[in-house]
Structures are given as C-alpha cells and as structure tokens.
Short mmCIF file of C-alpha atoms in Angstrom, two decimals:
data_model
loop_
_atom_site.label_atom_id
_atom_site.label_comp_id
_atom_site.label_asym_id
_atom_site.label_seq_id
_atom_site.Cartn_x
_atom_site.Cartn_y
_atom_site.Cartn_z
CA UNK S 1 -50.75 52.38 33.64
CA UNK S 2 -51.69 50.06 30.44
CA UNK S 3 -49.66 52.49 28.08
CA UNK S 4 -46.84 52.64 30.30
CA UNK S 5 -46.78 48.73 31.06
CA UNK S 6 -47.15 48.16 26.78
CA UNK S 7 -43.92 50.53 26.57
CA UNK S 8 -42.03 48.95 28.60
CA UNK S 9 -42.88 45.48 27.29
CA UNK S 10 -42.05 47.06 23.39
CA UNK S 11 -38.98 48.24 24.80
CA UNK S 12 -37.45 45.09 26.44
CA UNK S 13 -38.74 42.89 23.09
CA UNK S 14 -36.53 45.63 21.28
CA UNK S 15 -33.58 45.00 23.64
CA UNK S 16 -34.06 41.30 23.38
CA UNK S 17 -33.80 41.20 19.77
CA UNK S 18 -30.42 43.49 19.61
CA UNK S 19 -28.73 41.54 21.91
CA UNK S 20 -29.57 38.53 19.89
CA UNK S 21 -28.01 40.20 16.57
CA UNK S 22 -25.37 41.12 18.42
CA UNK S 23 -24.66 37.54 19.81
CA UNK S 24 -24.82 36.35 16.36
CA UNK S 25 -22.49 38.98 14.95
CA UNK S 26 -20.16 38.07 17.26
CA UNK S 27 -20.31 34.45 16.82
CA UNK S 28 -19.72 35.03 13.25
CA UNK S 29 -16.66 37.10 13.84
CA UNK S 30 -15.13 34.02 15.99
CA UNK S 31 -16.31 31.59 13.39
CA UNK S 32 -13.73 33.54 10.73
CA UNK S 33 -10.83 34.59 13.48
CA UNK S 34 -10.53 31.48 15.66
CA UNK S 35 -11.89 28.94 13.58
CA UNK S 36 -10.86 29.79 10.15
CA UNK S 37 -11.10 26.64 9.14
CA UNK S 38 -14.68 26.56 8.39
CA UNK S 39 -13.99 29.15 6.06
CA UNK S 40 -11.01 29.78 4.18
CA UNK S 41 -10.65 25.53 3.41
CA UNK S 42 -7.73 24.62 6.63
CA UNK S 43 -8.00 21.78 8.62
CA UNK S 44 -10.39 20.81 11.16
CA UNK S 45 -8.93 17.13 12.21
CA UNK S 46 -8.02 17.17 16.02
CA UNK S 47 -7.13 13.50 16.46
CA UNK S 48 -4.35 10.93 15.07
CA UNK S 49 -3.82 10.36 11.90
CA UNK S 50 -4.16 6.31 11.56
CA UNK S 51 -1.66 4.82 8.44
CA UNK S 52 -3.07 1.58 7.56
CA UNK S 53 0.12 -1.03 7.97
CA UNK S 54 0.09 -4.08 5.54
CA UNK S 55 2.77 -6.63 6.37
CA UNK S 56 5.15 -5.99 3.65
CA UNK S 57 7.90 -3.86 4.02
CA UNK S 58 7.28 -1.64 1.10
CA UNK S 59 4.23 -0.23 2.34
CA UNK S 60 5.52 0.19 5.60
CA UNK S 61 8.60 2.56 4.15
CA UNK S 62 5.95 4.45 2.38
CA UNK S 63 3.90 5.00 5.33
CA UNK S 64 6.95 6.17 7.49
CA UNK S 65 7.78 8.48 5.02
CA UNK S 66 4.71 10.62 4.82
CA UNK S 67 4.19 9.87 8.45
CA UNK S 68 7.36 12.11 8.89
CA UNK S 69 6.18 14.87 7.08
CA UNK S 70 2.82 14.67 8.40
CA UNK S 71 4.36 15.14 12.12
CA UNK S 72 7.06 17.07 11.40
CA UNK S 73 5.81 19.61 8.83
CA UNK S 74 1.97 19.85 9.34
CA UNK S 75 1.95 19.31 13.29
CA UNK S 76 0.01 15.91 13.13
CA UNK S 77 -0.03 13.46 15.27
CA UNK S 78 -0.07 9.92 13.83
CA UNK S 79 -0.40 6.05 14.91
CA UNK S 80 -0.83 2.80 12.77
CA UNK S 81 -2.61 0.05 12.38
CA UNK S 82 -1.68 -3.41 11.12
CA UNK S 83 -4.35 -5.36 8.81
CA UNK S 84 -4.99 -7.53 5.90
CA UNK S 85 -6.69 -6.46 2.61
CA UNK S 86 -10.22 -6.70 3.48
CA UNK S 87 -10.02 -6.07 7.25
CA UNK S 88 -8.32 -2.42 6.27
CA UNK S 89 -11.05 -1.75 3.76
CA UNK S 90 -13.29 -2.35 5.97
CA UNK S 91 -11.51 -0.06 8.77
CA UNK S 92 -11.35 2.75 6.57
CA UNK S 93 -15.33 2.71 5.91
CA UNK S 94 -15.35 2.42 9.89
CA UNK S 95 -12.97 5.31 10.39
CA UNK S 96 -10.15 3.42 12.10
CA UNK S 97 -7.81 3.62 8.98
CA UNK S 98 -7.58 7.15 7.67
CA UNK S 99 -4.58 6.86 4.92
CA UNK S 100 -3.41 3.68 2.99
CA UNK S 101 -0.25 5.00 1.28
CA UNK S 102 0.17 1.31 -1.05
CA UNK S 103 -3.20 0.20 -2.45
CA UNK S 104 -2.60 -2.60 -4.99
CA UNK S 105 -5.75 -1.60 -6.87
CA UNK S 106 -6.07 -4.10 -8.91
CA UNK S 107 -5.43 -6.44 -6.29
CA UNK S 108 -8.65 -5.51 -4.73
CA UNK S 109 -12.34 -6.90 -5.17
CA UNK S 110 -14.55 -5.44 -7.24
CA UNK S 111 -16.45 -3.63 -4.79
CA UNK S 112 -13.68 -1.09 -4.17
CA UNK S 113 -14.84 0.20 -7.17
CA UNK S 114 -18.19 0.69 -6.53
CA UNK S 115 -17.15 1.59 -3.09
CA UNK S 116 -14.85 4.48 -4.25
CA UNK S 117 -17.95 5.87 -6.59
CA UNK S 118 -20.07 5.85 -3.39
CA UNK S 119 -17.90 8.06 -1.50
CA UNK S 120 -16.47 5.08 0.75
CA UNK S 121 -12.88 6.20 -0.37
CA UNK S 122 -11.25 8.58 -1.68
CA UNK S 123 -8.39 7.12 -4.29
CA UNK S 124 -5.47 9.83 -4.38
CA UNK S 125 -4.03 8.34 -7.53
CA UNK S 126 -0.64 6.64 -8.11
CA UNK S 127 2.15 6.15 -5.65
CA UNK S 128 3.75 4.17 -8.27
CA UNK S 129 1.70 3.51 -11.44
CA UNK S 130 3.79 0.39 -12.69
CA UNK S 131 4.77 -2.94 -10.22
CA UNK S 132 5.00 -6.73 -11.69
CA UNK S 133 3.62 -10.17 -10.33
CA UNK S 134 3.43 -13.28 -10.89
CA UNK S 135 5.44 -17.26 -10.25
CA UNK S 136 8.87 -16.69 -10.78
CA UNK S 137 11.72 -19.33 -10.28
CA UNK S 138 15.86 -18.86 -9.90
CA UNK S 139 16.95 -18.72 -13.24
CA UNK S 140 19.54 -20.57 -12.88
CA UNK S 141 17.02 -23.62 -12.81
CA UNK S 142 16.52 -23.22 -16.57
CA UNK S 143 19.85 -21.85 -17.67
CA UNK S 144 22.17 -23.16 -14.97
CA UNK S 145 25.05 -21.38 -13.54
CA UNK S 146 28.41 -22.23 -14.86
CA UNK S 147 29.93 -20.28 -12.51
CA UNK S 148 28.12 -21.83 -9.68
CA UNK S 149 28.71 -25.68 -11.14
CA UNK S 150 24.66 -25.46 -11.43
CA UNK S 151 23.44 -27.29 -14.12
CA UNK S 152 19.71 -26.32 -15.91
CA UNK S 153 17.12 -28.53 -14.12
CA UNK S 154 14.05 -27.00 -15.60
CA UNK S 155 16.18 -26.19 -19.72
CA UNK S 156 12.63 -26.24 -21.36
CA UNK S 157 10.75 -24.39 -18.90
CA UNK S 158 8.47 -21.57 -20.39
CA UNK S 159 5.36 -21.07 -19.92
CA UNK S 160 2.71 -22.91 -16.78
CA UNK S 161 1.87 -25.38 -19.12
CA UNK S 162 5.46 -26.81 -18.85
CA UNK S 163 4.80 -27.09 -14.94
CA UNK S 164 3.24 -30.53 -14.80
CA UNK S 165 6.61 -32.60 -15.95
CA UNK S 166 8.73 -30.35 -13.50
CA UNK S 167 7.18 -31.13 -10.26
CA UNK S 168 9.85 -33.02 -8.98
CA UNK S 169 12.05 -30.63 -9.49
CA UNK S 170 10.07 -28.56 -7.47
CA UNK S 171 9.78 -31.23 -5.39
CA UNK S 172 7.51 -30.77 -1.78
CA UNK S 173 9.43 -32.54 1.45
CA UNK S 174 6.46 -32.95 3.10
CA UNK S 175 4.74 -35.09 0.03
CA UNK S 176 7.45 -36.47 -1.99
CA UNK S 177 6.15 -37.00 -5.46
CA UNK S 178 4.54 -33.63 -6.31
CA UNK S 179 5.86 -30.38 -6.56
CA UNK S 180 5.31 -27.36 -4.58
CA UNK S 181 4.09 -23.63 -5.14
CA UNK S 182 4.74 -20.93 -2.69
CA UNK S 183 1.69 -18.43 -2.57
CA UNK S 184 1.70 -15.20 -0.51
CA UNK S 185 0.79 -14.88 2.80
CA UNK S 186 -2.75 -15.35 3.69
CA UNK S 187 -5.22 -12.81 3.65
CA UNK S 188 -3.45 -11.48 0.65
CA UNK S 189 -6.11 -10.87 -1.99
CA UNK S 190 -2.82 -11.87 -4.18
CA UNK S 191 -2.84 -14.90 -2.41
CA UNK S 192 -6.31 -16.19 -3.40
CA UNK S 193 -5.46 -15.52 -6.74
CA UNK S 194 -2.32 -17.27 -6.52
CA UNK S 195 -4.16 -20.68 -5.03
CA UNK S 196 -7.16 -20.11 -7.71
CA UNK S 197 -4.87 -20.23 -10.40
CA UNK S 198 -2.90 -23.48 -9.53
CA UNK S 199 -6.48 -25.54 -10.07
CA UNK S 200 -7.60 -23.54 -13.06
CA UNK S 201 -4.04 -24.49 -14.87
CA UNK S 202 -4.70 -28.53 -13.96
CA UNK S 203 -1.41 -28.16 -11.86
CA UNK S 204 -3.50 -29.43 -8.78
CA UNK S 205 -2.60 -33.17 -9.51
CA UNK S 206 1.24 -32.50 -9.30
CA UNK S 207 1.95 -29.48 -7.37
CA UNK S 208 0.84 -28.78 -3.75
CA UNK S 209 0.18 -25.03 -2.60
CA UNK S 210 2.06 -23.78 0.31
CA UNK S 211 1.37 -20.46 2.56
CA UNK S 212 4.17 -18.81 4.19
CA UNK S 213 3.48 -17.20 7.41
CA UNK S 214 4.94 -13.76 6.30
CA UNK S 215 6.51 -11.46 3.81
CA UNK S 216 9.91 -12.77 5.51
CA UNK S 217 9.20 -16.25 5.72
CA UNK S 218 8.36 -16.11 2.23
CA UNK S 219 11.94 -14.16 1.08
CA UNK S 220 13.84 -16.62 3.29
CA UNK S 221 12.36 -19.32 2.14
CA UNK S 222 13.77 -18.04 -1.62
CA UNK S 223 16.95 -17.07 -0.40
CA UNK S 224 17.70 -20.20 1.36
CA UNK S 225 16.94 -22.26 -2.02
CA UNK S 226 18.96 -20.04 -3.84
CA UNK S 227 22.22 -20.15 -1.47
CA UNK S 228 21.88 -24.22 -1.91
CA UNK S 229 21.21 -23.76 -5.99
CA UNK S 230 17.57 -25.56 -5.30
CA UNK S 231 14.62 -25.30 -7.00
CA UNK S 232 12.15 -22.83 -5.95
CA UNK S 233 9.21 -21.80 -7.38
CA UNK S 234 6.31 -19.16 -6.22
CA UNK S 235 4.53 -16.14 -6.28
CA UNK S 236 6.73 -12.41 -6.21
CA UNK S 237 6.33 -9.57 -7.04
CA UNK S 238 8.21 -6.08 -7.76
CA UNK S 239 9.02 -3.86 -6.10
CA UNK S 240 10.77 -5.95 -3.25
CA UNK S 241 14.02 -6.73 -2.32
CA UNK S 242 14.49 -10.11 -3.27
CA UNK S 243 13.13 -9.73 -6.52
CA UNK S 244 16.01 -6.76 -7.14
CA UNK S 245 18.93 -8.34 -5.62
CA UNK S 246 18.50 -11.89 -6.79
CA UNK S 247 18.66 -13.47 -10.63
CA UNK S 248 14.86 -14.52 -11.83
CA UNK S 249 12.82 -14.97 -14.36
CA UNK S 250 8.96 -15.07 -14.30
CA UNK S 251 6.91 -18.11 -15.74
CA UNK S 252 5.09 -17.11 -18.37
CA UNK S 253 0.81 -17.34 -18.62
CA UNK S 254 -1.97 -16.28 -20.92
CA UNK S 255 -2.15 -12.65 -21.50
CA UNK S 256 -4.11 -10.75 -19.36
CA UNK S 257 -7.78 -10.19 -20.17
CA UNK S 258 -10.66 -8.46 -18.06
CA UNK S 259 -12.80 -11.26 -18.98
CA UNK S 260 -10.41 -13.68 -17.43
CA UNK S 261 -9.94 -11.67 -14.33
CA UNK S 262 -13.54 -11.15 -14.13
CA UNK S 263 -13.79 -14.77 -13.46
CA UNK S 264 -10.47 -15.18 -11.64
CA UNK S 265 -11.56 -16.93 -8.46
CA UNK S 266 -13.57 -19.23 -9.72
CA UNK S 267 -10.56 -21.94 -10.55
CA UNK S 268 -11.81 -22.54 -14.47
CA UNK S 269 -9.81 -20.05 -16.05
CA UNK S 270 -6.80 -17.80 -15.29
CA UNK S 271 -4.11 -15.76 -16.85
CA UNK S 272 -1.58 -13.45 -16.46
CA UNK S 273 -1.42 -10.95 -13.14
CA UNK S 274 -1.74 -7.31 -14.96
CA UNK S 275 -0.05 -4.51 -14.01
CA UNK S 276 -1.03 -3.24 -10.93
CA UNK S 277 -1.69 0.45 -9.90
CA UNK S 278 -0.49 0.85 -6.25
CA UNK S 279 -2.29 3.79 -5.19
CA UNK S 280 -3.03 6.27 -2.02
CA UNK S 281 -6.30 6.19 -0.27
CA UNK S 282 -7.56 8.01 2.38
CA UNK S 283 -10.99 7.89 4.41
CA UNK S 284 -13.38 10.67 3.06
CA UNK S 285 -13.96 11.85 6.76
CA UNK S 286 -10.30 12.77 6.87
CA UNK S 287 -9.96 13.96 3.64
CA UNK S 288 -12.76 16.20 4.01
CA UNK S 289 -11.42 17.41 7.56
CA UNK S 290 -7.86 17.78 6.34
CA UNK S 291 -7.29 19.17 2.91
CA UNK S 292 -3.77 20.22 3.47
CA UNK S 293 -2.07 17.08 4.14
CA UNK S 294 -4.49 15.51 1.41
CA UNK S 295 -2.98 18.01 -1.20
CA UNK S 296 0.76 16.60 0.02
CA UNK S 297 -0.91 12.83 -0.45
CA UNK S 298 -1.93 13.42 -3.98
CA UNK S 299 1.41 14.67 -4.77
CA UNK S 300 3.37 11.55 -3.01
CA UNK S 301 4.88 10.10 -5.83
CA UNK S 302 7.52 7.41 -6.26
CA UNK S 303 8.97 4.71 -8.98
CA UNK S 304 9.17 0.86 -8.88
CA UNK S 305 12.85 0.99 -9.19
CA UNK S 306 13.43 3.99 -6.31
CA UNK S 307 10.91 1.79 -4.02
CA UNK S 308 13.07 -1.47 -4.69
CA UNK S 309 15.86 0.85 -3.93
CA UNK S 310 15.20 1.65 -0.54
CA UNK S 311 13.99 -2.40 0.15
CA UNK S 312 17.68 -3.35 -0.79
CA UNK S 313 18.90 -0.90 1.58
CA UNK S 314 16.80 -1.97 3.97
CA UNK S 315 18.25 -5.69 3.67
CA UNK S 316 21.68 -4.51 3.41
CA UNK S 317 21.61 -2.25 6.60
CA UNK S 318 19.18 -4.17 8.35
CA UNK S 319 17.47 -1.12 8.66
CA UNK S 320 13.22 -0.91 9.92
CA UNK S 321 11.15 0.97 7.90
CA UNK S 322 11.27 4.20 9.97
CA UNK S 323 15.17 4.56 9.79
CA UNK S 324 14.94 3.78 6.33
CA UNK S 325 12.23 6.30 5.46
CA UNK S 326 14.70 9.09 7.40
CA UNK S 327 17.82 7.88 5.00
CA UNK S 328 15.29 8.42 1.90
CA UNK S 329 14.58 12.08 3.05
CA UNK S 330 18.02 12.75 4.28
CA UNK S 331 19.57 11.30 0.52
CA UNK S 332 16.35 12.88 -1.70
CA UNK S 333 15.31 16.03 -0.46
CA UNK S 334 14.52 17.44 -3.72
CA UNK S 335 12.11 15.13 -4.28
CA UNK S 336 9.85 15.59 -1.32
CA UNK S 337 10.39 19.28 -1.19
CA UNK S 338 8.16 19.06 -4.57
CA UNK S 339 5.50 17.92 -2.85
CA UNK S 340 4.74 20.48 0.37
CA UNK S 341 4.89 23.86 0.65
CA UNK S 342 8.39 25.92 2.01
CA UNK S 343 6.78 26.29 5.97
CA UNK S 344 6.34 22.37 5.76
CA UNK S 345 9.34 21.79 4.32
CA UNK S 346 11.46 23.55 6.95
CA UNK S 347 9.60 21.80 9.58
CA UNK S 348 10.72 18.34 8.50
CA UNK S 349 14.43 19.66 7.67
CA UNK S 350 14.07 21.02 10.98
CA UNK S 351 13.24 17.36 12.59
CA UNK S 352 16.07 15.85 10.20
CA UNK S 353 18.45 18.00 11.65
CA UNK S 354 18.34 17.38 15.32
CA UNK S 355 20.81 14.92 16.87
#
C-alpha cells in the first residue's frame, strides 16, 4: 500500500508540473498573438491622448493639427488641457499633459533642463527651430507715414536706452506723465522677463508695466493704436498674426549673452531675448507606451513664416484653430504625408474627405 500510495503521489506531482509548462506556454503564445505590443515595439496606451493648450493661438493650430492625425490616422482618442508655463510642466511630470506640440525652450526655467536629463520629459526636437521676441513699436512712430498724414513721434528712437525721453509718447491714461509697456499675459515665463527687464534698463521711473488679460487683448490693444496712428509700445513676438500683417520694427537691446540670461530675473542686468527653439514634448509614460505616434511627433515639422501663415488666415477668416488646422491639411498634404506612414495617411484623407 506505501509503494502504491508513493506512485500515485510521483505521478500527480508529474501532472502538476506539465500542466504548469503548459499554462506558461500558452500564456506566452497570447503574450506574442494578442498582445504584440509587448513585443514587436506597438502601442500599449488605452486612454486619451491629453495636448497641453497654452493660450496663444499658434500653439493651439499646432495641437489641432496633430490631434487630427492622431484620431484620424492612428485611432486615438484625444482631449486638451488649458495651462500656463509652469502649471503644464508640472502636469506633464503628473501625467495629465501627455504632448506639448509648442515648447518655447528657451522660454523655460532652468530646471527643464535638468528635468529633461532626468527622464521628466522627453524633448522631440524642433517644431520650428527659429521665432523672434522682443518690444516692438508701429514704425510709423519713428519714420511716420506720409501716406497716413503720420508724422515720426519717436525719429531718434533706437535702442532701450532712448526709452526714457519717449515716455510721453508712450504715454499711460491711467498715470499721465509716464509711459507705458505692454508685457504678455501673466503666467507667461516671457512675461516675467518682460517686467524684469523694464527695472534692470532704469525705465521704471518713466514707464509703467501693463498686463493684458490675453493673447487677444494684447493684439487688440496693438491694432486699435495702430488704426488711430498712436503710439504703442510692448512685448511680441513671431510667429503671430499681428506681427505679420502689421508694419514694426523691434527696439533694439544688448546682445544676447548666457551670462546675462543666467541672471535675467534678477532686475540688474538684461539683454536681448535670443532665439527661441519652440519644440515638441511629450510625457515619458506616453512616449514609452506609444512609440508610433511618437515617431510622427518627432517628424512634425513646420517654419516661422508657414506658422504666421496660417495665424493670418486665421484673422482673416475668423477661423478657430481646429478649422484652421483642417484648411492646413486640406491646402499641404504633401507635407504631412512626409511625416506618417501610407495606412495613416489614408486614414486622415479618409476623415478630410467626408462631408
């Protein structure tokens, strides 16, 4: 009875342990049929894809853009979200943002840096590598327009240093007697830089800072000035709309140095904005997750000039940035053909097609 019960206990261990190789086996075979993915590099993302939306309208177009392709030609679902500089930064550590299609790099603290080293981000590279800022004013207020019976208001106007004996022809309604900047919206890491600059140039004495409540604000308050022939001085930058359609000429400030910039916000010395990379980021969880739709975000690629392009449009249409961003693929399919594969491609001139 002992041998017989010892058999039967070696035989069911033996049982035991095929079944478990079997299991496994077949585990492994699901692993590479169903779920590829883990193997052969395709995506394993089963949620939205969040854009991160800043409030100017550039960075929206760009976002609608490869938020069409996304959906249309890799089968993506996607959604936004609206923040400031350092609040998205902060969401894509937190996995809230996943893509940022218009970083202004060096627009951005220097922790970004770091951050990007440490595997907080992952930069893409250039959206467009070249984009200009700075204080720019109608330049009609130092040349005049004949045409316009405007005569030059501001004739020996150069360089910041000329600022102090123009500030009331920059003159602020709501304190007569010194002259007023226009800075970018707040929360605008541009901004900051914009408002550390007017105390490090001694223009505090004669020139008052003033923070528009938006992107438009900011244009109209420009425009209007420059339907009256006005004054109007203030922080732009290109590409945008305004900066394309109207006349301008930027004020002119101490060549850039990374020494200076190093010690940009502390008020004692500034210089000239350089020139900014404006760059695609995405969250490393997503990029990890989705390498297919990161290999169409490293090829996204545009221009200064074709970005300030579609803002015009945008004005002259009164178009948002999703019907703008279908015009743009309608009018340049060549273009973003380049960047996806054929299958994707024929998805999203499948969506452009329908009624």
């Amino acid at each position: 009875m002992s041998l017989l019960r010892h058999s039967r206990l070696r035989f069911l261990a033996i049982f035991m342990v095929l079944a478990l190789v079997l299991a496994a086996c077949g585990n492994d075979e699901d692993t590479n049929g169903d779920n590829g993915a883990a193997t052969d590099g395709a995506a394993t993302w089963d949620q939205p894809i969040v854009f991160g939306d800043f409030n100017w309208d550039s960075a929206l177009f760009h976002n609608r853009v490869a938020q069409y392709i996304v959906e249309n030609g890799y089968g993506y679902e996607t959604d936004t979200l609206a923040a400031t500089t350092a609040p998205m930064l902060q969401g894509m550590k937190d996995d809230q943002v996943h893509v940022v299609t218009e970083m202004w790099i060096e627009n951005l603290p220097d922790s970004y840096h770091e951050d990007v080293e440490a595997g907080e981000y992952v930069d893409l590279g250039a959206n467009y590598s070249e984009s200009i800022q700075g204080w720019f004013v109608p330049t009609y207020v130092i040349e005049g327009d004949e045409e316009r019976g405007i005569e030059p208001m501001a004739p020996d106007l150069q360089s910041v240093e000329d600022l102090p004996q123009y500030a009331e022809v920059f003159n602020d309604p709501e304190d007569p007697g010194k002259g007023r900047i226009y800075h970018g919206v707040g929360g605008w890491e541009a901004t900051e830089i914009s408002q550390a600059k007017v105390d490090a140039y001694g223009l505090a004495d004669t020139y008052n800072g003033f923070l528009p409540g938006s992107e438009a604000a900011l244009f109209t308050s420009l425009q209007s000035a420059y339907q009256r022939g006005d004054a109007w001085i203030g922080y732009l930058w290109m590409p945008s709309w305004v900066a394309a359609q109207l006349d301008l000429t930027m004020v002119e400030e101490p060549e850039y140095t990374d020494d200076c910039w190093d010690q940009i916000m502390s008020g004692e010395e500034a210089c000239a904005f350089p020139n900014v990379r404006v760059n695609v980021v995405a969250n490393p969880r997503f990029a990890a997750a989705a390498p297919e739709v990161i290999e169409f975000l490293e090829n996204y690629e545009s221009t200064m000039d074709e970005t300030s392009e579609v803002l015009l449009y945008m004005v002259d249409t009164d178009s948002t940035a999703e019907e703008a961003a279908i015009w743009w693929l309608q009018e340049n399919e060549d273009t973003w053909t380049s960047w996806v594969p054929e299958d994707v491609a024929e998805g999203v001139r499948a969506a452009l097609d329908r009624p």
